[in-house]
PDB file of C-alpha atoms in Angstrom:
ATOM      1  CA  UNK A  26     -17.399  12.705 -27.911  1.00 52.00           C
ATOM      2  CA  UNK A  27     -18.509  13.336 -24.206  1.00 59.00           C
ATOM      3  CA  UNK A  28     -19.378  10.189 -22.161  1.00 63.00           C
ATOM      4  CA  UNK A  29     -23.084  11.590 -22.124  1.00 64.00           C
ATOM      5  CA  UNK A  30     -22.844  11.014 -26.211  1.00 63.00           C
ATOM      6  CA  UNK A  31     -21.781   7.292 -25.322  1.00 71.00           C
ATOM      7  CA  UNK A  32     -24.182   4.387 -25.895  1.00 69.00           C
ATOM      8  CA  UNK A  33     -25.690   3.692 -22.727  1.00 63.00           C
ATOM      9  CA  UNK A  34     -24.022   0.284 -22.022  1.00 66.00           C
ATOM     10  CA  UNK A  35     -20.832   1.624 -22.971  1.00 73.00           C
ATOM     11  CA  UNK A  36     -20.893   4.697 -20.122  1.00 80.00           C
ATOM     12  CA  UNK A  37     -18.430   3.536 -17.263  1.00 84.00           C
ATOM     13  CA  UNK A  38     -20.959   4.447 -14.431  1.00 84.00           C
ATOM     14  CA  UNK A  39     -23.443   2.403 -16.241  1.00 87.00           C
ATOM     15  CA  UNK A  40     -21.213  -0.808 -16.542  1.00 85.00           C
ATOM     16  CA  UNK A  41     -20.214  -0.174 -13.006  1.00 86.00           C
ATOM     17  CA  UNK A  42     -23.320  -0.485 -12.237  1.00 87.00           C
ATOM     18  CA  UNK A  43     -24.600  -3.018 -14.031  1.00 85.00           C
ATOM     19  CA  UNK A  44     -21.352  -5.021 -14.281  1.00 85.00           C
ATOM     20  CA  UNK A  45     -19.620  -4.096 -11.063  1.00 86.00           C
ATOM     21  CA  UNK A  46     -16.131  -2.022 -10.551  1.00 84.00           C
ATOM     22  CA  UNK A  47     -14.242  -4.832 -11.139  1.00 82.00           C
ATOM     23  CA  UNK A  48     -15.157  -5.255 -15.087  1.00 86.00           C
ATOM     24  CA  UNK A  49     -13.690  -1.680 -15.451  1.00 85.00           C
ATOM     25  CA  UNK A  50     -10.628  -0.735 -16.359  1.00 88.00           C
ATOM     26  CA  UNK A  51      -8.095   1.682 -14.394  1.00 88.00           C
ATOM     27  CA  UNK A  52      -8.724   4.678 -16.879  1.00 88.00           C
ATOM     28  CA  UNK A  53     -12.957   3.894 -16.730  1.00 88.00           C
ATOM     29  CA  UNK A  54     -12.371   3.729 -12.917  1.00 87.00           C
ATOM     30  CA  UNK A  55     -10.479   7.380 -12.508  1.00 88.00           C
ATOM     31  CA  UNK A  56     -13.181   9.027 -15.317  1.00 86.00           C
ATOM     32  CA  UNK A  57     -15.570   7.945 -12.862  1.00 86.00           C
ATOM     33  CA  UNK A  58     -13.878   9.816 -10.094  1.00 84.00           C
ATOM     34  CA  UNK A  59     -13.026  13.236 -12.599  1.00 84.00           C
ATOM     35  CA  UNK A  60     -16.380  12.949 -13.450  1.00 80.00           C
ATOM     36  CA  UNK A  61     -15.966  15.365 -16.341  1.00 77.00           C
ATOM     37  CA  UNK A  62     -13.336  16.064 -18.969  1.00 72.00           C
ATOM     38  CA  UNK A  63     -11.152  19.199 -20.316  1.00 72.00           C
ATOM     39  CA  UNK A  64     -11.645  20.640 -23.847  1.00 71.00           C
ATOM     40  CA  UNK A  65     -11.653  18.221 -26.704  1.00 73.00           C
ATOM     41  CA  UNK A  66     -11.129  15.219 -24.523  1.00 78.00           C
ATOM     42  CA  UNK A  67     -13.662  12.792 -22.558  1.00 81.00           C
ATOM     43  CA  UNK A  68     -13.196  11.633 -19.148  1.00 82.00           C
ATOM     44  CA  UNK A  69     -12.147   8.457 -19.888  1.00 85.00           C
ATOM     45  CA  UNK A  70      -9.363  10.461 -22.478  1.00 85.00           C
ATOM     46  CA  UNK A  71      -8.223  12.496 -19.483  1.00 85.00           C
ATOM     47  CA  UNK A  72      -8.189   9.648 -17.088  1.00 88.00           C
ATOM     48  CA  UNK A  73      -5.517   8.071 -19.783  1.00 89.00           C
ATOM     49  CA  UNK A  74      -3.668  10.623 -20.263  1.00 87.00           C
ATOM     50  CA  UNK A  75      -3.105  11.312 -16.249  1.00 88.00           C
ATOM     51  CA  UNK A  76      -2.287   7.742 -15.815  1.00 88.00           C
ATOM     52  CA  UNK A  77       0.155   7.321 -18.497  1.00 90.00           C
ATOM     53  CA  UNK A  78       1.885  10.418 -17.301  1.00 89.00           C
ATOM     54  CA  UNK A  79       2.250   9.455 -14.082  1.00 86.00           C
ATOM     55  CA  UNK A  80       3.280   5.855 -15.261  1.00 84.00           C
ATOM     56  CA  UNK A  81       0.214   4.429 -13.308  1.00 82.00           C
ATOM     57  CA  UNK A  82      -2.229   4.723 -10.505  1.00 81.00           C
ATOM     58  CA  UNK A  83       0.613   4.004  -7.620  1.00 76.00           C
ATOM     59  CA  UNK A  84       2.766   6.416  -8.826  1.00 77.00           C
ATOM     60  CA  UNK A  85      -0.390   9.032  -9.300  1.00 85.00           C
ATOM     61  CA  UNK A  86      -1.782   8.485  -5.824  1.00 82.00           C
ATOM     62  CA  UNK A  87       1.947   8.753  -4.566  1.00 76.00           C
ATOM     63  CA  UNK A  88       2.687  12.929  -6.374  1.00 83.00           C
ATOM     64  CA  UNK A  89       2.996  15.869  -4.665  1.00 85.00           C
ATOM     65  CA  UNK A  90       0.366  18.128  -5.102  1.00 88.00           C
ATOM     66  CA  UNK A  91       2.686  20.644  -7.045  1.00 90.00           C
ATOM     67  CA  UNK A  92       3.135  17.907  -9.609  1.00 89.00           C
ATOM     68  CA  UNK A  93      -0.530  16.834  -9.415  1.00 89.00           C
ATOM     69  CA  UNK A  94      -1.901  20.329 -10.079  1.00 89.00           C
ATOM     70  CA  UNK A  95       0.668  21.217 -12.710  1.00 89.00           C
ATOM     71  CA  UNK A  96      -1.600  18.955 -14.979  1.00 87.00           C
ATOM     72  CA  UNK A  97      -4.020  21.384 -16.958  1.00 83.00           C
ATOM     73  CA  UNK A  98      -7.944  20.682 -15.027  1.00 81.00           C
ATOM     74  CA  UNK A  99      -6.222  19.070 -11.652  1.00 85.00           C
ATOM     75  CA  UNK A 100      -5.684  20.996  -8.851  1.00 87.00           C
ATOM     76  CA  UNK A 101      -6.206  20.851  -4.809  1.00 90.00           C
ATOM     77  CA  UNK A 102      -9.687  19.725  -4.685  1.00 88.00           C
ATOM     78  CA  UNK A 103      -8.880  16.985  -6.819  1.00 86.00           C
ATOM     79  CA  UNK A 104      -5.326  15.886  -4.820  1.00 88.00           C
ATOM     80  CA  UNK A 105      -7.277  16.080  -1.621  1.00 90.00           C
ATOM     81  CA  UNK A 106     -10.345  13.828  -3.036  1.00 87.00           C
ATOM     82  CA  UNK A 107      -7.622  10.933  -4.422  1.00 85.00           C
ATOM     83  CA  UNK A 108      -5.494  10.979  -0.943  1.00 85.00           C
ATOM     84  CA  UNK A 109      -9.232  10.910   0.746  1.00 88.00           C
ATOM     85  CA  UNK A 110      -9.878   7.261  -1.272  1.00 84.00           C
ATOM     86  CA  UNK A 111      -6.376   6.128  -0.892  1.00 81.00           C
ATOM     87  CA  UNK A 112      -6.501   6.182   2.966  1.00 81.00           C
ATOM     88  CA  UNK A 113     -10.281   4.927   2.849  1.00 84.00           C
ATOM     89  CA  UNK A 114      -8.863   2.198   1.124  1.00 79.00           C
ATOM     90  CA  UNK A 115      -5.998   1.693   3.963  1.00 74.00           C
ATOM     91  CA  UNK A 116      -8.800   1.780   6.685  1.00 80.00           C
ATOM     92  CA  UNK A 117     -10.735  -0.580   5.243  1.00 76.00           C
ATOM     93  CA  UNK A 118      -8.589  -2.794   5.170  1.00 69.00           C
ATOM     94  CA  UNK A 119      -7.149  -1.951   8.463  1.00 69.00           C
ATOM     95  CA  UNK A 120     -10.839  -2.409   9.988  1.00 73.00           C
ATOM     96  CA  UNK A 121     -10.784  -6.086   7.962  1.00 66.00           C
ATOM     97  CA  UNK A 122      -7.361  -7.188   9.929  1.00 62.00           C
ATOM     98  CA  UNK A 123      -8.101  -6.194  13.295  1.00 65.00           C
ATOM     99  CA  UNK A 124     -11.365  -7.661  13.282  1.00 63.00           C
ATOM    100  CA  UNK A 125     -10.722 -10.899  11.008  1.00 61.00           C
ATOM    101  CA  UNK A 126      -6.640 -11.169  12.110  1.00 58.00           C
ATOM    102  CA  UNK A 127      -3.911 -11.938   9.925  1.00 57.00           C
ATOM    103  CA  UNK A 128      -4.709 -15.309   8.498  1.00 53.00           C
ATOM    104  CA  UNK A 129      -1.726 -16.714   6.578  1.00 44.00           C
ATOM    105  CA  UNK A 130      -4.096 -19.120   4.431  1.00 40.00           C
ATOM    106  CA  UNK A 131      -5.358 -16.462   2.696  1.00 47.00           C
ATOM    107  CA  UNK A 132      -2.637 -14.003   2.721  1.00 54.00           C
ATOM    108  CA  UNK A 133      -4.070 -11.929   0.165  1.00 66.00           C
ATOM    109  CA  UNK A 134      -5.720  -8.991   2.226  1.00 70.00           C
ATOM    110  CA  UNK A 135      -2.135  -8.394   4.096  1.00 81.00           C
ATOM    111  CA  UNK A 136      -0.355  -7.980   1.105  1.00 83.00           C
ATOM    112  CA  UNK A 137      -2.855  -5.876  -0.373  1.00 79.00           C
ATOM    113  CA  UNK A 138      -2.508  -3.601   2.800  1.00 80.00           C
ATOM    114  CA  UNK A 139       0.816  -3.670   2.399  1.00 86.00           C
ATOM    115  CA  UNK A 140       1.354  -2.255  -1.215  1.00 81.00           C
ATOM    116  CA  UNK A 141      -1.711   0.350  -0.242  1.00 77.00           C
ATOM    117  CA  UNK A 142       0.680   1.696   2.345  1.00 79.00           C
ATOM    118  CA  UNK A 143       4.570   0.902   0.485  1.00 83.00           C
ATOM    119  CA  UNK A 144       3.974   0.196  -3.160  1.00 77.00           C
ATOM    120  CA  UNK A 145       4.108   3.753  -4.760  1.00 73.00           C
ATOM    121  CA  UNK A 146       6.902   5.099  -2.185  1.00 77.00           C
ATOM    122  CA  UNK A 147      10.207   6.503  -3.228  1.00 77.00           C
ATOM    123  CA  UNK A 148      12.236   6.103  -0.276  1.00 84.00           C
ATOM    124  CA  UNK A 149      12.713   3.106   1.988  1.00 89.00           C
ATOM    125  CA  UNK A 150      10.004   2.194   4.564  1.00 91.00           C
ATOM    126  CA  UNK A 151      10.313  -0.317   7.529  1.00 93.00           C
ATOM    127  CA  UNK A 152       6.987  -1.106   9.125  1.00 92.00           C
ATOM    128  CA  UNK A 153       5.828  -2.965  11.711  1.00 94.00           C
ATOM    129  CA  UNK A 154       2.149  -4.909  12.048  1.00 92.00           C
ATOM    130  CA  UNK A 155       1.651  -5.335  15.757  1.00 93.00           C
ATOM    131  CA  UNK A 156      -0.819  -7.731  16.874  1.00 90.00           C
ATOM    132  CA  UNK A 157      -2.149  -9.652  19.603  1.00 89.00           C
ATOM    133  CA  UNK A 158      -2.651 -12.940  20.964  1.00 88.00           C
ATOM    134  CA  UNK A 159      -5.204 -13.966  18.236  1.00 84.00           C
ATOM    135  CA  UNK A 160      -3.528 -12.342  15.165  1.00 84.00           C
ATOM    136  CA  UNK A 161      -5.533  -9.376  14.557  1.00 82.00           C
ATOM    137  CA  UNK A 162      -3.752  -6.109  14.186  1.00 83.00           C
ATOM    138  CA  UNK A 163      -3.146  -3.346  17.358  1.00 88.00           C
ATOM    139  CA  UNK A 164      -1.238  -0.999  15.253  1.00 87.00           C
ATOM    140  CA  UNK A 165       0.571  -0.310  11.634  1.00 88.00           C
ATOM    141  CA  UNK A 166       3.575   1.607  12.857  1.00 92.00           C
ATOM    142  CA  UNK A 167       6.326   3.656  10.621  1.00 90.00           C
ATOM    143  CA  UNK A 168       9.820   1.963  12.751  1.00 91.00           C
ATOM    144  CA  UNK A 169      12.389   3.790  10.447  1.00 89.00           C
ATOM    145  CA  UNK A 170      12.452   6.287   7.139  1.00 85.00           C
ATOM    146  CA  UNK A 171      15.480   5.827   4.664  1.00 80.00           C
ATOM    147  CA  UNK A 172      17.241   7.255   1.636  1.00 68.00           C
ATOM    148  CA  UNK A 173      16.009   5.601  -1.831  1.00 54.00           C
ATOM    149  CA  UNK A 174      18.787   3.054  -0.998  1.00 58.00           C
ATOM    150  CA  UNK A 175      19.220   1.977   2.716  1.00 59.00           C
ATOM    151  CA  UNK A 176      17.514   2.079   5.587  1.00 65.00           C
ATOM    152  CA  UNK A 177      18.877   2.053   9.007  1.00 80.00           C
ATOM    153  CA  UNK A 178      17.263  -0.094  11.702  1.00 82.00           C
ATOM    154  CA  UNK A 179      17.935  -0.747  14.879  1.00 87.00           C
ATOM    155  CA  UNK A 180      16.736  -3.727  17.005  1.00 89.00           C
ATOM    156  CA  UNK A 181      16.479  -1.863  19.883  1.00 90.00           C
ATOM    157  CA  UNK A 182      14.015   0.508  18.774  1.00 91.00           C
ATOM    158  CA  UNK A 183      12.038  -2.356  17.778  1.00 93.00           C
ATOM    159  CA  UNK A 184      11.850  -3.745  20.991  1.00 94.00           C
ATOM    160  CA  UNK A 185      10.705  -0.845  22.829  1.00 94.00           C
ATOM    161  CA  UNK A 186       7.950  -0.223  20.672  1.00 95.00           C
ATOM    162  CA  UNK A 187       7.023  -3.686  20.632  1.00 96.00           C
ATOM    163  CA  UNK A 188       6.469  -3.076  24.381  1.00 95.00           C
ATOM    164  CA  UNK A 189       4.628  -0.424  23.873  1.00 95.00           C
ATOM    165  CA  UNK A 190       1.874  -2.056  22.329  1.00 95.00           C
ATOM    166  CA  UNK A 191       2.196  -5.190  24.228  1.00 95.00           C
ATOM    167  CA  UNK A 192       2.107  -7.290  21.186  1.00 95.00           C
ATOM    168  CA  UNK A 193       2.378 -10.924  21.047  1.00 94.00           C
ATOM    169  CA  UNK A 194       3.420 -11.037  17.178  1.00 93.00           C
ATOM    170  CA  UNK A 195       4.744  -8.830  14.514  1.00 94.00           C
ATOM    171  CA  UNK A 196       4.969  -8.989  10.373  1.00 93.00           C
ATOM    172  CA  UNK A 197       8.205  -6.868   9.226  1.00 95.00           C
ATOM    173  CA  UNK A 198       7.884  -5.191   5.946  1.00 94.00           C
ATOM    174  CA  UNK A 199       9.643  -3.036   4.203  1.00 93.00           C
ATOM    175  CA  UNK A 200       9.806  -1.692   0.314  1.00 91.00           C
ATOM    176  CA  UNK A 201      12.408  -1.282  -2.353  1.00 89.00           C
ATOM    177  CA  UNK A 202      11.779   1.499  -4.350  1.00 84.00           C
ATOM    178  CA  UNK A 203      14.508  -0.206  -7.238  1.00 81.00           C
ATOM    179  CA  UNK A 204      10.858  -2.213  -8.033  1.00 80.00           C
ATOM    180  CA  UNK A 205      13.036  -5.854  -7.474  1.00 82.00           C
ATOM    181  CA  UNK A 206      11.293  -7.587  -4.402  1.00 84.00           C
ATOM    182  CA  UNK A 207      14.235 -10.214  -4.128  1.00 87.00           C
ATOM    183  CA  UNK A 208      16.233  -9.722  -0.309  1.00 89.00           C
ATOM    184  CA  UNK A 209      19.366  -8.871  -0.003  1.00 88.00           C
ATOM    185  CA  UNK A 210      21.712 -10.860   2.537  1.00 89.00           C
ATOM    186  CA  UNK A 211      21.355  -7.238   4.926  1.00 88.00           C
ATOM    187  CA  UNK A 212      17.440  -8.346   5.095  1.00 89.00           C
ATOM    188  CA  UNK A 213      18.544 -11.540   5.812  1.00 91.00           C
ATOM    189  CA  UNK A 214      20.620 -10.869   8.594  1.00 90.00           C
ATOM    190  CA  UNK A 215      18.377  -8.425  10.080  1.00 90.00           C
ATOM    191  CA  UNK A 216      15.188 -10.583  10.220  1.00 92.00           C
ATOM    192  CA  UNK A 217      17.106 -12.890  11.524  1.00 93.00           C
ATOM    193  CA  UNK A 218      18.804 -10.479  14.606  1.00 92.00           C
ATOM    194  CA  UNK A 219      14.844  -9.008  14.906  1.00 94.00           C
ATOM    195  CA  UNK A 220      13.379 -12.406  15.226  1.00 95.00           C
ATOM    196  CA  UNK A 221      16.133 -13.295  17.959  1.00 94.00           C
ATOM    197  CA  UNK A 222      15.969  -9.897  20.150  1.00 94.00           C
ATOM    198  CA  UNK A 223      11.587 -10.223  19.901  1.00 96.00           C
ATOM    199  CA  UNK A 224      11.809 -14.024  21.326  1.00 96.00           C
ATOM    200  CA  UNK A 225      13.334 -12.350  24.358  1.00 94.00           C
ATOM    201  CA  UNK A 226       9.941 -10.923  25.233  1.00 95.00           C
ATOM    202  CA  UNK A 227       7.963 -13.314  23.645  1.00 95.00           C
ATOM    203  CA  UNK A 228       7.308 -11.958  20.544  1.00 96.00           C
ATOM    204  CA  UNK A 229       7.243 -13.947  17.571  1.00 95.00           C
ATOM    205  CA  UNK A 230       8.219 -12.574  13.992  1.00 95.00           C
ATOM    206  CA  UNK A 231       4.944 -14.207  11.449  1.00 92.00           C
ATOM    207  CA  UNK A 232       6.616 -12.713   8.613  1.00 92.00           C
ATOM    208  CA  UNK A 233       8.723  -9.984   6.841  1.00 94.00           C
ATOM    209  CA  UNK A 234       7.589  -8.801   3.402  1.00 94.00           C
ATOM    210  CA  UNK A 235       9.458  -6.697   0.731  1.00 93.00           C
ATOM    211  CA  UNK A 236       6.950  -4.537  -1.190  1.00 90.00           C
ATOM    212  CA  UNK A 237       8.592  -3.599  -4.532  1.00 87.00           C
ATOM    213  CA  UNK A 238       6.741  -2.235  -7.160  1.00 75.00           C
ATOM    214  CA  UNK A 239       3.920  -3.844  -8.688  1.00 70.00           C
ATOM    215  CA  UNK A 240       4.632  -7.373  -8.177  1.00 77.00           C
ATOM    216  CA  UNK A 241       3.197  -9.214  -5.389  1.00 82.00           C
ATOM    217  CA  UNK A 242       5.431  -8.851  -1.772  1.00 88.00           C
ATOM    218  CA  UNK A 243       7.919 -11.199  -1.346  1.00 91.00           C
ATOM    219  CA  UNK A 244       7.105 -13.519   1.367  1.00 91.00           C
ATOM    220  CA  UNK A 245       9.864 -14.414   3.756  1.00 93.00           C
ATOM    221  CA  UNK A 246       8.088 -17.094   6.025  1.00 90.00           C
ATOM    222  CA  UNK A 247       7.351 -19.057   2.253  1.00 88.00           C
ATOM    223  CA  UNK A 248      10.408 -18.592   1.213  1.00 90.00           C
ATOM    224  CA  UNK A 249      11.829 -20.506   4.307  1.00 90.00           C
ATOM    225  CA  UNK A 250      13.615 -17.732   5.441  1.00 89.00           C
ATOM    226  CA  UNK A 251      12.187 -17.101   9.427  1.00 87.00           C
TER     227      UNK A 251
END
């Protein structure tokens, strides 16, 4: 049956609507976007099936286009449109922490902008938050691209670009595409050395997060490791 067919309080626009995005679930949230079906299936049957194929929305948002338009009905209209809300999202939230600043009592919009940029990645990431005097964010900067497995980082590097943007603070993250968020003694040792070589130029390290997955990002700083 096509959504149209649907009682009315049942159509996901409708409940959107009425109810707000939140009450929706993921599938009710993509049929919104497709905005139609394929033969013999409804939006909200499509939207399923493209989510359970891709084993969720991260890893959906995070295909190539080949592997994207290989699904019968998607193509490059429909790639472009998801990447175009994924980095609205980003910017959003981007706009929120340079205006607001990183406040670590509610750390909640940092780790969301976090996964938004690491969570559905299958190689290793190291970022870099730069921010200023008051805590609100100058830049989000790539530092270093790995294999699915290591990533090579060098404090150096980390320093210069620190310079750059003549930041007074930093948060470190990086992801593990394995999906398990716990640190390794490397990530130890390297917050550690990066926390050291930034106090030279008074810099101070806030935090380092692991994204991994869909689990919330491990906290350094809370887990008493700065």
């Amino acid at each position: 049956m096509a959504i149209r067919d649907w009682p009315e309080d049942e159509r996901p626009r409708e409940r959107l609507l009425a109810r707000g995005a939140a009450s929706l679930s993921d599938a009710e949230l993509l049929a919104i976007f497709l905005r139609v079906g394929s033969k013999g299936k409804s939006a909200v049957d499509l939207a399923r099936e493209l989510i359970g194929g891709f084993g969720g929305l991260n890893r959906m948002f995070a295909t190539s286009l080949a592997d994207f338009s290989a699904v019968p009905g998607m193509g490059p209209a429909k790639y472009a449109q998801l990447q175009a809300v994924l980095e609205m999202a980003r910017r959003a939230l981007g706009e929120e922490l340079k205006e607001e600043g990183l406040t670590f009592a509610s750390p909640g919009g940092v780790r969301d902008y976090l996964r938004l940029h690491l969570a559905s990645l299958q190689h290793e990431v190291f970022l870099a938050l730069w921010l200023d005097a008051q805590n609100r964010l100058i830049a989000t900067e790539e530092l270093f691209r790995g294999t699915l497995t290591q990533t090579s980082v060098y404090p150096r590097e980390v320093l210069k670009h620190a310079l750059r943007h003549n930041a007074a603070a930093v948060v470190l993250a990086h992801n593990h595409p394995s999906g398990v968020a716990e640190p390794s003694r490397a990530d130890e040792l390297l917050t550690s050395e990066l926390k050291q070589v930034l106090a030279l130029i008074e810099v101070r390290v806030l935090d380092h997060f692991i994204v991994a997955g869909q689990s919330p990002p491990l906290s350094f700083a809370e887990r008493g490791l700065l």
